[in-house]
PDB file of C-alpha atoms in Angstrom:
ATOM      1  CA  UNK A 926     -10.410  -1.681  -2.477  1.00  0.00           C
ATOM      2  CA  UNK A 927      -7.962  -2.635  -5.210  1.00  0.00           C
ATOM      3  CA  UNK A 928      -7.053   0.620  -6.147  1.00  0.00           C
ATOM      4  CA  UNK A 929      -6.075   0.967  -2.223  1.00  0.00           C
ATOM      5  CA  UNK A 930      -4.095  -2.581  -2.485  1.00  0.00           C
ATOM      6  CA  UNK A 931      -1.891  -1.563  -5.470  1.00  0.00           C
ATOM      7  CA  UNK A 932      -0.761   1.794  -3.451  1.00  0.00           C
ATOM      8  CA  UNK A 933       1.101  -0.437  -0.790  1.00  0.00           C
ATOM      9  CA  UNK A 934       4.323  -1.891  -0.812  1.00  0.00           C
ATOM     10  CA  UNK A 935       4.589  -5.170  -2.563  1.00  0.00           C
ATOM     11  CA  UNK A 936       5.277  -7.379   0.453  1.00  0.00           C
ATOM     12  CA  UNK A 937       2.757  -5.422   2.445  1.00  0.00           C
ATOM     13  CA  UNK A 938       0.233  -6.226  -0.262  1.00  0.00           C
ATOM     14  CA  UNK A 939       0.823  -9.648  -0.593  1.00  0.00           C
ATOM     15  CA  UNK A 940       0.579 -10.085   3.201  1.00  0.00           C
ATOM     16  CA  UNK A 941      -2.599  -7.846   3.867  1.00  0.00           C
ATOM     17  CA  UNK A 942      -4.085 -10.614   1.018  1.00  0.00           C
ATOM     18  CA  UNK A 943      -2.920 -13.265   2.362  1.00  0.00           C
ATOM     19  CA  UNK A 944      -3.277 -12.773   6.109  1.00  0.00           C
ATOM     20  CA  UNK A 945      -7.038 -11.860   5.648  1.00  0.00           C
ATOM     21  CA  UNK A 946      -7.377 -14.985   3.369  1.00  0.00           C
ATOM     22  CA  UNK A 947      -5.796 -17.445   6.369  1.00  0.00           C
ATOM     23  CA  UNK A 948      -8.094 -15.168   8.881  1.00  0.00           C
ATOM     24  CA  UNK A 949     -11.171 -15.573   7.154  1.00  0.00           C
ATOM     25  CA  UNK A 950     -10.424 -19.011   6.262  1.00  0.00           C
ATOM     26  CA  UNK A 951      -9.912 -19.677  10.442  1.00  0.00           C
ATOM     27  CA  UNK A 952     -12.937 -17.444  10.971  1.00  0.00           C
ATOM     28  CA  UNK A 953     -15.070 -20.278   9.104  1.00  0.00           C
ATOM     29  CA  UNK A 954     -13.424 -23.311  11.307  1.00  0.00           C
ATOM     30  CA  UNK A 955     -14.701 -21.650  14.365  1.00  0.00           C
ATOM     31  CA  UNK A 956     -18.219 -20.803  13.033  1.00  0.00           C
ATOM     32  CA  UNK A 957     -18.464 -24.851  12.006  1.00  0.00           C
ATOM     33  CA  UNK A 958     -16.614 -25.639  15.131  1.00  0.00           C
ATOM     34  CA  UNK A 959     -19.237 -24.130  17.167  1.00  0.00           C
ATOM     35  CA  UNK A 960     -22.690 -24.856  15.761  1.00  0.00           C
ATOM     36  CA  UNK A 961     -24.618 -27.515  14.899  1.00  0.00           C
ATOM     37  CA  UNK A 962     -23.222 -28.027  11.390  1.00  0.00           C
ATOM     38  CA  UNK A 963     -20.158 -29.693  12.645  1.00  0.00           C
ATOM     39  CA  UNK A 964     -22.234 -32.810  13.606  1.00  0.00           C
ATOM     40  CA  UNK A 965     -22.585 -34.545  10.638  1.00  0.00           C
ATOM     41  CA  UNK A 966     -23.403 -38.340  10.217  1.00  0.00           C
ATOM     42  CA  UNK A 967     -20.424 -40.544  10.057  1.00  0.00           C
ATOM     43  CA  UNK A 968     -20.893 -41.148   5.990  1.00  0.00           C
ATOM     44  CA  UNK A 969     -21.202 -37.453   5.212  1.00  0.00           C
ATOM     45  CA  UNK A 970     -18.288 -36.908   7.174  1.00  0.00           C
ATOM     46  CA  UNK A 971     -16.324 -39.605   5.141  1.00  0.00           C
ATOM     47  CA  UNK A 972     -17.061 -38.111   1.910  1.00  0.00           C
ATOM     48  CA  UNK A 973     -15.680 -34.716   2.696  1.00  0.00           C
ATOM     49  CA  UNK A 974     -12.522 -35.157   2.548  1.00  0.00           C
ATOM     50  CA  UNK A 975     -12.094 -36.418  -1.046  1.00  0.00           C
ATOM     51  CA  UNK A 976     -14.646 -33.967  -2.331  1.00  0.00           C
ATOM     52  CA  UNK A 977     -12.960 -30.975  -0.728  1.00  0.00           C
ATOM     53  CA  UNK A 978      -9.455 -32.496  -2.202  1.00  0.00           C
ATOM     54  CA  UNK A 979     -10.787 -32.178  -5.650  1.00  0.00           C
ATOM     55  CA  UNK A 980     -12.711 -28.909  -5.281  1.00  0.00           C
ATOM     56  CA  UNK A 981      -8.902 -27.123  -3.897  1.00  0.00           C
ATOM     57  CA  UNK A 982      -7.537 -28.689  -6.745  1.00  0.00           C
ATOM     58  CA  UNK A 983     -10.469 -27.339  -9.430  1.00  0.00           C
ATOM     59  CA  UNK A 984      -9.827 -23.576  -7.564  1.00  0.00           C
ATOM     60  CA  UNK A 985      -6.636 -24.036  -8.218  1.00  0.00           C
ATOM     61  CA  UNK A 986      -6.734 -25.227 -12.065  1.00  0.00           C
ATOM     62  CA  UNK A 987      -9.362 -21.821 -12.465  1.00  0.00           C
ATOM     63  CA  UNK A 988      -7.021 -19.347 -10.047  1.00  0.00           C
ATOM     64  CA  UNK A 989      -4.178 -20.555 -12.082  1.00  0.00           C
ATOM     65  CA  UNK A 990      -6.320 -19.755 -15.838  1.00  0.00           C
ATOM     66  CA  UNK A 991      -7.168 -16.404 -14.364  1.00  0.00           C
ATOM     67  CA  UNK A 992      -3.490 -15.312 -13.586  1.00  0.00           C
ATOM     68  CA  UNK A 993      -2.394 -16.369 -16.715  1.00  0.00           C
ATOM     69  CA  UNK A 994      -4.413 -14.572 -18.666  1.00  0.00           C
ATOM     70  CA  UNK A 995      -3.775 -11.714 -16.412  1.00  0.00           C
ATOM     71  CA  UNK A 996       0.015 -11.747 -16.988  1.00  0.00           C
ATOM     72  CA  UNK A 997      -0.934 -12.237 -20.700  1.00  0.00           C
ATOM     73  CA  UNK A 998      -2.997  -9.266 -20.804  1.00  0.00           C
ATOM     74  CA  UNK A 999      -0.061  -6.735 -18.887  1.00  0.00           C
ATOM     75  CA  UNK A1000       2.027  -8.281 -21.403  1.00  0.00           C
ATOM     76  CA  UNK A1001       0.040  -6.939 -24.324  1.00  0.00           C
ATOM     77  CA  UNK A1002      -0.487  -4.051 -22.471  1.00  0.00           C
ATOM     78  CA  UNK A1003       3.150  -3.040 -22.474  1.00  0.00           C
ATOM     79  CA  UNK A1004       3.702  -4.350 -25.826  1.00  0.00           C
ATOM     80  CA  UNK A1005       1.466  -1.318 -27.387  1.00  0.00           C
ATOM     81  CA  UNK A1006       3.480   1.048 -25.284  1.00  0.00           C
ATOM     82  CA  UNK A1007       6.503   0.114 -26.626  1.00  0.00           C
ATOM     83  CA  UNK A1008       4.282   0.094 -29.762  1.00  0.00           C
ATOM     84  CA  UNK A1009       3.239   3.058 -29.717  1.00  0.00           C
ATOM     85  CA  UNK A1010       6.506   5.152 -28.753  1.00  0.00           C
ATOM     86  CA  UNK A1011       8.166   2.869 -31.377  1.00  0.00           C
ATOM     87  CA  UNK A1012       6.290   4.267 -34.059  1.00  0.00           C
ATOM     88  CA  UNK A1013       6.150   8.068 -32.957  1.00  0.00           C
ATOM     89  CA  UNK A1014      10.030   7.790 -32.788  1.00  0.00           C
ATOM     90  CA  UNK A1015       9.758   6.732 -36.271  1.00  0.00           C
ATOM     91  CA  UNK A1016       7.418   9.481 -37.455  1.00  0.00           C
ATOM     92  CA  UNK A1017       9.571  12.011 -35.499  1.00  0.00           C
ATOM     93  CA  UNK A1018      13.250  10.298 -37.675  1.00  0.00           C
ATOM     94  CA  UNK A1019      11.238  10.487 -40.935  1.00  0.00           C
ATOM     95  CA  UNK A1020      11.216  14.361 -40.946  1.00  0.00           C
ATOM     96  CA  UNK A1021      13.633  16.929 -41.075  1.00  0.00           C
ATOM     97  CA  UNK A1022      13.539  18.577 -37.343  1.00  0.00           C
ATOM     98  CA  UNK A1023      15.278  21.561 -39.070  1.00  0.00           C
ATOM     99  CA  UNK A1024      12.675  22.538 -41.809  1.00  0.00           C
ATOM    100  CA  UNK A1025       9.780  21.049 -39.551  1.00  0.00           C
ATOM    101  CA  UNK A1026      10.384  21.378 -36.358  1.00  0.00           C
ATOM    102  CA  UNK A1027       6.672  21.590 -35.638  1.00  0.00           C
ATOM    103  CA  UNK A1028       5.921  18.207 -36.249  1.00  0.00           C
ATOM    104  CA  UNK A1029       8.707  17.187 -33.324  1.00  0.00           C
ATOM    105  CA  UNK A1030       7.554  19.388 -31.182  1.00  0.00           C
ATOM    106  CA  UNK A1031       4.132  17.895 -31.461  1.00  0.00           C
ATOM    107  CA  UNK A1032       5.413  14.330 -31.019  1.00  0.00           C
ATOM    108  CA  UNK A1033       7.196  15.869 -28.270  1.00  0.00           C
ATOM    109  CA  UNK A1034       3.614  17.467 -26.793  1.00  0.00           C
ATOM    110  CA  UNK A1035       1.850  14.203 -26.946  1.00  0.00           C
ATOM    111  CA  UNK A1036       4.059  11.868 -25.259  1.00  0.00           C
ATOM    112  CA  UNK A1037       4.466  14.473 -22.357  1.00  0.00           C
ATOM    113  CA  UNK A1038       0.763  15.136 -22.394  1.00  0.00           C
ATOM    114  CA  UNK A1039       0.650  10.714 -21.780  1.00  0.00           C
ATOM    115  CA  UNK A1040       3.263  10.048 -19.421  1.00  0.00           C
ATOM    116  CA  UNK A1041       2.311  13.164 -17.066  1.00  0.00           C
ATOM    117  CA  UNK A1042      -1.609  13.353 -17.369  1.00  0.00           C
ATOM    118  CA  UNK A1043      -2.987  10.154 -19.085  1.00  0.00           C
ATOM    119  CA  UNK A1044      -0.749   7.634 -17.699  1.00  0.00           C
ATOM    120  CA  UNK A1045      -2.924   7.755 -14.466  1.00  0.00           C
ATOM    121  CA  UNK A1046      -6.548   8.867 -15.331  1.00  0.00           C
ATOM    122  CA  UNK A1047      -6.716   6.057 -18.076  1.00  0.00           C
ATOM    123  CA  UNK A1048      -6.651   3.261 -15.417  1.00  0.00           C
ATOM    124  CA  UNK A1049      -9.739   4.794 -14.497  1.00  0.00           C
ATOM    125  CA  UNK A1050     -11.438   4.863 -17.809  1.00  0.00           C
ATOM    126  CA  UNK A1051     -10.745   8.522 -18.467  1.00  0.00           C
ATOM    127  CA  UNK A1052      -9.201   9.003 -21.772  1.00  0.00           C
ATOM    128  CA  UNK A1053      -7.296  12.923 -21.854  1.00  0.00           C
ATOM    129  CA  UNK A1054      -8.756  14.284 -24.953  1.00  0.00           C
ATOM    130  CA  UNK A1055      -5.670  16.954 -24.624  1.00  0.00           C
ATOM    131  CA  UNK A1056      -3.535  13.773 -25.661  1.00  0.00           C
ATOM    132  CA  UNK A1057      -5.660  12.839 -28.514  1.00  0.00           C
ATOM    133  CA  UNK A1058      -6.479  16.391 -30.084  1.00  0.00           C
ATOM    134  CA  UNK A1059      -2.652  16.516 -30.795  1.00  0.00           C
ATOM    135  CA  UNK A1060      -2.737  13.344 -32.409  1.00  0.00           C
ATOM    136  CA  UNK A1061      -5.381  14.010 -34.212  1.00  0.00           C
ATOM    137  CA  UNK A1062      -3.508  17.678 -35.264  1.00  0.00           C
ATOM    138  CA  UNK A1063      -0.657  15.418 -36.232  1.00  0.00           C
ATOM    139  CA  UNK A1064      -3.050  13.816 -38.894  1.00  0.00           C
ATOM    140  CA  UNK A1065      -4.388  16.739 -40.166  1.00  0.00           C
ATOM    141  CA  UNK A1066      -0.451  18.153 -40.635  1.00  0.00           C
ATOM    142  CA  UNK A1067       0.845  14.957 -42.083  1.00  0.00           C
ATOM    143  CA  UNK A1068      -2.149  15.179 -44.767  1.00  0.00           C
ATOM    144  CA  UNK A1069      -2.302  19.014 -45.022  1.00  0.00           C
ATOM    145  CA  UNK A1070       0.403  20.842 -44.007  1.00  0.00           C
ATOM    146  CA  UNK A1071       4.109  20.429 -43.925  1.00  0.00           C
ATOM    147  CA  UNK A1072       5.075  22.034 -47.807  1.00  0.00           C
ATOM    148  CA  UNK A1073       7.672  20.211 -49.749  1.00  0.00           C
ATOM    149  CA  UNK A1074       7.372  17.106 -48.122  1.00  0.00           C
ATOM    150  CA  UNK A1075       7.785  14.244 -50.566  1.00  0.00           C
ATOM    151  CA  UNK A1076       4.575  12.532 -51.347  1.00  0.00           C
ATOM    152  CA  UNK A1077       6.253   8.660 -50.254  1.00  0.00           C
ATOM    153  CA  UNK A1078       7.513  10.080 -46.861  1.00  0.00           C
ATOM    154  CA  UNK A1079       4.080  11.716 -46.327  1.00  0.00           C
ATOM    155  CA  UNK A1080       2.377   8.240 -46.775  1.00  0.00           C
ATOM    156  CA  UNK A1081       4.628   6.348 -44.728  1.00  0.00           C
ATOM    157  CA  UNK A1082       3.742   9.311 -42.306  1.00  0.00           C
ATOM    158  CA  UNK A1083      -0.164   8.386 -42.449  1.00  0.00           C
ATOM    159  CA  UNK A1084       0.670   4.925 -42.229  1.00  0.00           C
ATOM    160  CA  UNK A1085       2.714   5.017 -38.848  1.00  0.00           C
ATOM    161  CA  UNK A1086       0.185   7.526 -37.375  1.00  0.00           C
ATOM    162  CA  UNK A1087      -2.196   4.772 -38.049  1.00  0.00           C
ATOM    163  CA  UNK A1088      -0.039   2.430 -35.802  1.00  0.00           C
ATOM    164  CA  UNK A1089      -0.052   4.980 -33.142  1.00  0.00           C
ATOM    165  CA  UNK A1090      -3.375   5.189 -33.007  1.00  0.00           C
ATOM    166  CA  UNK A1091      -4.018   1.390 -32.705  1.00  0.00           C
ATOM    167  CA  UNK A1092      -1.352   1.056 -30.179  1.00  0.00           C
ATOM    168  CA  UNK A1093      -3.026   3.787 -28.523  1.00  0.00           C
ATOM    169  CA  UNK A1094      -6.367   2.163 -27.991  1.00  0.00           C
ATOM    170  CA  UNK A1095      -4.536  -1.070 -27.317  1.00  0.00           C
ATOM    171  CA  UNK A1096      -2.839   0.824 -24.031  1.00  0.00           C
ATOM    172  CA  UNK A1097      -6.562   2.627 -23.271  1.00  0.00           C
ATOM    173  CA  UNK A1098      -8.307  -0.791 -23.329  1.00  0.00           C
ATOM    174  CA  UNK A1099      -5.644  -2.677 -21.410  1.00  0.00           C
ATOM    175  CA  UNK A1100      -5.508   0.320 -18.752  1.00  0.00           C
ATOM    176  CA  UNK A1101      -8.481  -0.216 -16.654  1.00  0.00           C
ATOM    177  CA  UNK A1102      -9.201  -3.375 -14.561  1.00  0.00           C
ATOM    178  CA  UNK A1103      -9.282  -6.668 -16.707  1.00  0.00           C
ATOM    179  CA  UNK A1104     -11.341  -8.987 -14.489  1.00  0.00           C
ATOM    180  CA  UNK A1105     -14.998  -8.419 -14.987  1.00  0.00           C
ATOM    181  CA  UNK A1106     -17.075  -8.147 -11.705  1.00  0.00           C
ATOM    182  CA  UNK A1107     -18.537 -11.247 -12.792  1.00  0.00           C
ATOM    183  CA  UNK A1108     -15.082 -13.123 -12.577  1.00  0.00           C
ATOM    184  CA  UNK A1109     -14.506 -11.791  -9.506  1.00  0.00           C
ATOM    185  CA  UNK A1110     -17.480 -12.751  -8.085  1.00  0.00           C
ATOM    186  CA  UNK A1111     -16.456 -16.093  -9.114  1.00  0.00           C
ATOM    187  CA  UNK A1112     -13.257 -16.348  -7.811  1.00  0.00           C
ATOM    188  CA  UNK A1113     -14.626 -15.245  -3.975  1.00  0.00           C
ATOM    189  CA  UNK A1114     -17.242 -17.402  -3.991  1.00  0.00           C
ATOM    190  CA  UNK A1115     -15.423 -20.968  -4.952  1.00  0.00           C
ATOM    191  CA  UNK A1116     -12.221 -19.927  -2.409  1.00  0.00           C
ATOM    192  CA  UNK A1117     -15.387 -19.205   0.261  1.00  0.00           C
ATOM    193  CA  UNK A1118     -16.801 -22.878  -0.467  1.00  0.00           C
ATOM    194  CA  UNK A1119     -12.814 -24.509  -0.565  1.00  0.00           C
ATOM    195  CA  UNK A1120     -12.309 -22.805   2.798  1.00  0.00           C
ATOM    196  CA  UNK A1121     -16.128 -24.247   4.029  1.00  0.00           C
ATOM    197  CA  UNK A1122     -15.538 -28.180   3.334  1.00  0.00           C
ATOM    198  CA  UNK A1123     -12.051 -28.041   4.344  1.00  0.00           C
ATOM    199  CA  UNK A1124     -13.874 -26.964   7.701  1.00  0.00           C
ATOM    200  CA  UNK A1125     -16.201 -29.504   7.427  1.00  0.00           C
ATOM    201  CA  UNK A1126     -13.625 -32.366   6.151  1.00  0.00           C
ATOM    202  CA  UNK A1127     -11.998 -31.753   9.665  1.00  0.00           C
ATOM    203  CA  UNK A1128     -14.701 -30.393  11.931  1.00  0.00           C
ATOM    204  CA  UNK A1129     -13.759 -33.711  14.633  1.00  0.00           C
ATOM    205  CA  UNK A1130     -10.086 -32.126  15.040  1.00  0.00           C
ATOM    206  CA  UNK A1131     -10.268 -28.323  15.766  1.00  0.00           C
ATOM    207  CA  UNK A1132      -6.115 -28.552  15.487  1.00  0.00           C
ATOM    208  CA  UNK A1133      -6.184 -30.016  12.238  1.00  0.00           C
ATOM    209  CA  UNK A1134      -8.643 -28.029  10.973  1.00  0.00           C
ATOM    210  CA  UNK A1135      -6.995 -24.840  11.784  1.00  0.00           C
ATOM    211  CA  UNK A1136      -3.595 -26.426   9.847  1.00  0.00           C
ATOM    212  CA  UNK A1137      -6.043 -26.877   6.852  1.00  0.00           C
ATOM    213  CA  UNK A1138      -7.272 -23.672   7.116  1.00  0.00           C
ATOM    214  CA  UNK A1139      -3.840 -21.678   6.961  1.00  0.00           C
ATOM    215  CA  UNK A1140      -2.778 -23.799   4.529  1.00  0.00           C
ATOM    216  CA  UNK A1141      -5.682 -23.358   2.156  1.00  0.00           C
ATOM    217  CA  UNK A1142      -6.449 -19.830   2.972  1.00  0.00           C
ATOM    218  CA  UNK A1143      -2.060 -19.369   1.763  1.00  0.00           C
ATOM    219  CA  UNK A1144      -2.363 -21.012  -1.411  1.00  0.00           C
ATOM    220  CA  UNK A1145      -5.926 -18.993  -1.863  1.00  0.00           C
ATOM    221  CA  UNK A1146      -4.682 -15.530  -0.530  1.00  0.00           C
ATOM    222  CA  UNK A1147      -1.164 -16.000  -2.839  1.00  0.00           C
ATOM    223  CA  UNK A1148      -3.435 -16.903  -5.918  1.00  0.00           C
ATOM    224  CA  UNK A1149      -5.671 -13.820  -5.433  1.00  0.00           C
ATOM    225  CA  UNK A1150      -2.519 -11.531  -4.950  1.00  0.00           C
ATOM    226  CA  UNK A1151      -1.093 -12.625  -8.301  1.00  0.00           C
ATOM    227  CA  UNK A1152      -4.530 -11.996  -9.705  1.00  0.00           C
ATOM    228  CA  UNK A1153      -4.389  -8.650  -8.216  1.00  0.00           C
ATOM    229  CA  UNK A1154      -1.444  -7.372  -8.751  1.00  0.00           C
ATOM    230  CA  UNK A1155      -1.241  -6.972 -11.660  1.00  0.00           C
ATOM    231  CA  UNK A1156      -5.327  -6.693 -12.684  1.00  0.00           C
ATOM    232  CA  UNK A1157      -4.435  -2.810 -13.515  1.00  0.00           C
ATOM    233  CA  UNK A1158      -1.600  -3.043 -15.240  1.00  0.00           C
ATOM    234  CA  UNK A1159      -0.643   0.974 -15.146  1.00  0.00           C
ATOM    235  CA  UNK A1160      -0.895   1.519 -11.607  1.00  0.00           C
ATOM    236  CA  UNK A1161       0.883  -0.527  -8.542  1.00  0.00           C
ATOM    237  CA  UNK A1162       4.439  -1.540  -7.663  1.00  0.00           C
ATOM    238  CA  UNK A1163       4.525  -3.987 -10.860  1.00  0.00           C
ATOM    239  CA  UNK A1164       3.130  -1.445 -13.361  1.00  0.00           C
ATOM    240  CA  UNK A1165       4.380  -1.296 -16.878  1.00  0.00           C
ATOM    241  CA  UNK A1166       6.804   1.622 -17.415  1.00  0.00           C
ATOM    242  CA  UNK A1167       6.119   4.665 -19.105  1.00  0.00           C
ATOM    243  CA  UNK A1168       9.790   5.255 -19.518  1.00  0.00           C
ATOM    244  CA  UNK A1169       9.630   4.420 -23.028  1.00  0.00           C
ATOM    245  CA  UNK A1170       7.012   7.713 -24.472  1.00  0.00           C
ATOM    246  CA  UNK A1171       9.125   9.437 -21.548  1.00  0.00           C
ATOM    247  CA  UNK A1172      12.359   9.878 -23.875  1.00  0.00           C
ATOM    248  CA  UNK A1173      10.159  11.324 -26.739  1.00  0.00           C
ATOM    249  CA  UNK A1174       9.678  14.424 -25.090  1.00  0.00           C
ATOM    250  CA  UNK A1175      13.130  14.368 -22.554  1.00  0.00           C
ATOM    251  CA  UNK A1176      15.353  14.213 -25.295  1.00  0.00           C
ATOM    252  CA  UNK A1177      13.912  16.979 -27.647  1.00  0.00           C
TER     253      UNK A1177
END
């Protein structure tokens, strides 16, 4: 269902979440409307109002957590990108392209192999062992190969491949979906209860409840399409840019 979400246009998306939000949340006003449940005793009644003020105001206080830590985690995410084509741009400079042109060319390989095959499976867990067998090639040359090469250079070689390998895990770990099921769970359940007493809180005025209800299921629907946006942070309108390992292998 996400993955479907983060293929639509942005304002589609948001309005998709948000409209379903504001329909289920009028969907619930009519079920209380129309049972039993809506006649409650005079001082349960009185107490819902209050209650369901300070439960909105706890989903909000979570919602708002969750997002940031979201936006916080796309942020690292593109920070081992840039990481990561940082330091292979470095490896590529410390070398002479003229009496190696090999080890280019492999720097070359690997960010092509990313951009064009990994940048997508990885948001689905699938690491492209292509990618990483000419990595792991670019160890074995930096240690083995490459005749002449001045011992210093060749350990400032080892040392930035190290970099690009931790930057490349960073990116692997940060591709697929950060909320755990758990979470999510979580989050649907507590904006399902909100939505519930706000029905209750003003089950005696059908108008009023329906005004609560759009209003609420907004403010819930706009929280979960922050949330979602950006919850795979290499796939979607807002996904980080690839851009950056693109020019490794454009401009060789």
């Amino acid at each position: 269902m996400i993955l479907f979400l983060l293929e639509l246009p942005i304002v589609v998306m948001a309005l998709l979440i948000i409209g379903t939000t504001v329909a289920l949340a009028w969907l619930i006003v009519e079920i209380v409307h129309r049972t039993h449940l809506a006649k409650l005793k005079p001082s349960f009644r009185n107490m819902l109002p209050p209650l369901g003020g300070a439960m909105m105001a706890g989903y909000v206080i979570f919602s708002a957590l969750v997002a940031n830590t979201i936006w916080h985690e796309k942020e690292f995410a593109e920070q081992a990108v840039h990481q990561e084509a940082r330091s292979l741009s470095f490896a590529a400079k410390m070398v002479d392209a003229q009496r190696y042109p090999e080890f280019g060319l492999a720097i070359a390989s690997y960010a092509k192999t990313v951009t064009q095959q990994e940048w997508q499976s990885m948001s689905d867990g699938i690491e492209n062992t292509g990618a990483q067998q000419i990595l792991d090639n670019l160890h074995q040359t930096v240690l083995t190969g490459l005749p002449g090469l001045p011992e210093e250079i060749r350990r400032s070689l080892t040392a930035t491949l190290k970099d690009v390998e931790i930057a490349r895990q960073n990116r692997l770990m940060a591709a697929t979906d950060i909320i755990p099921g758990e979470i999510w769970v979580t989050v649907v359940m507590t904006a399902l209860v909100v939505l519930t007493f706000s029905a209750f809180a003003h089950q005696h005025d059908l108008v009023a409840a329906r005004i609560m209800a759009s209003l609420f299921g907004v403010m819930i629907g706009s929280m979960m399409f922050s949330i979602i946006a950006v919850d795979r942070p290499f796939i979607g309108k807002v996904a980080i840019s690839n851009a950056a390992m693109i020019k490794l292998w454009e401009n060789r």
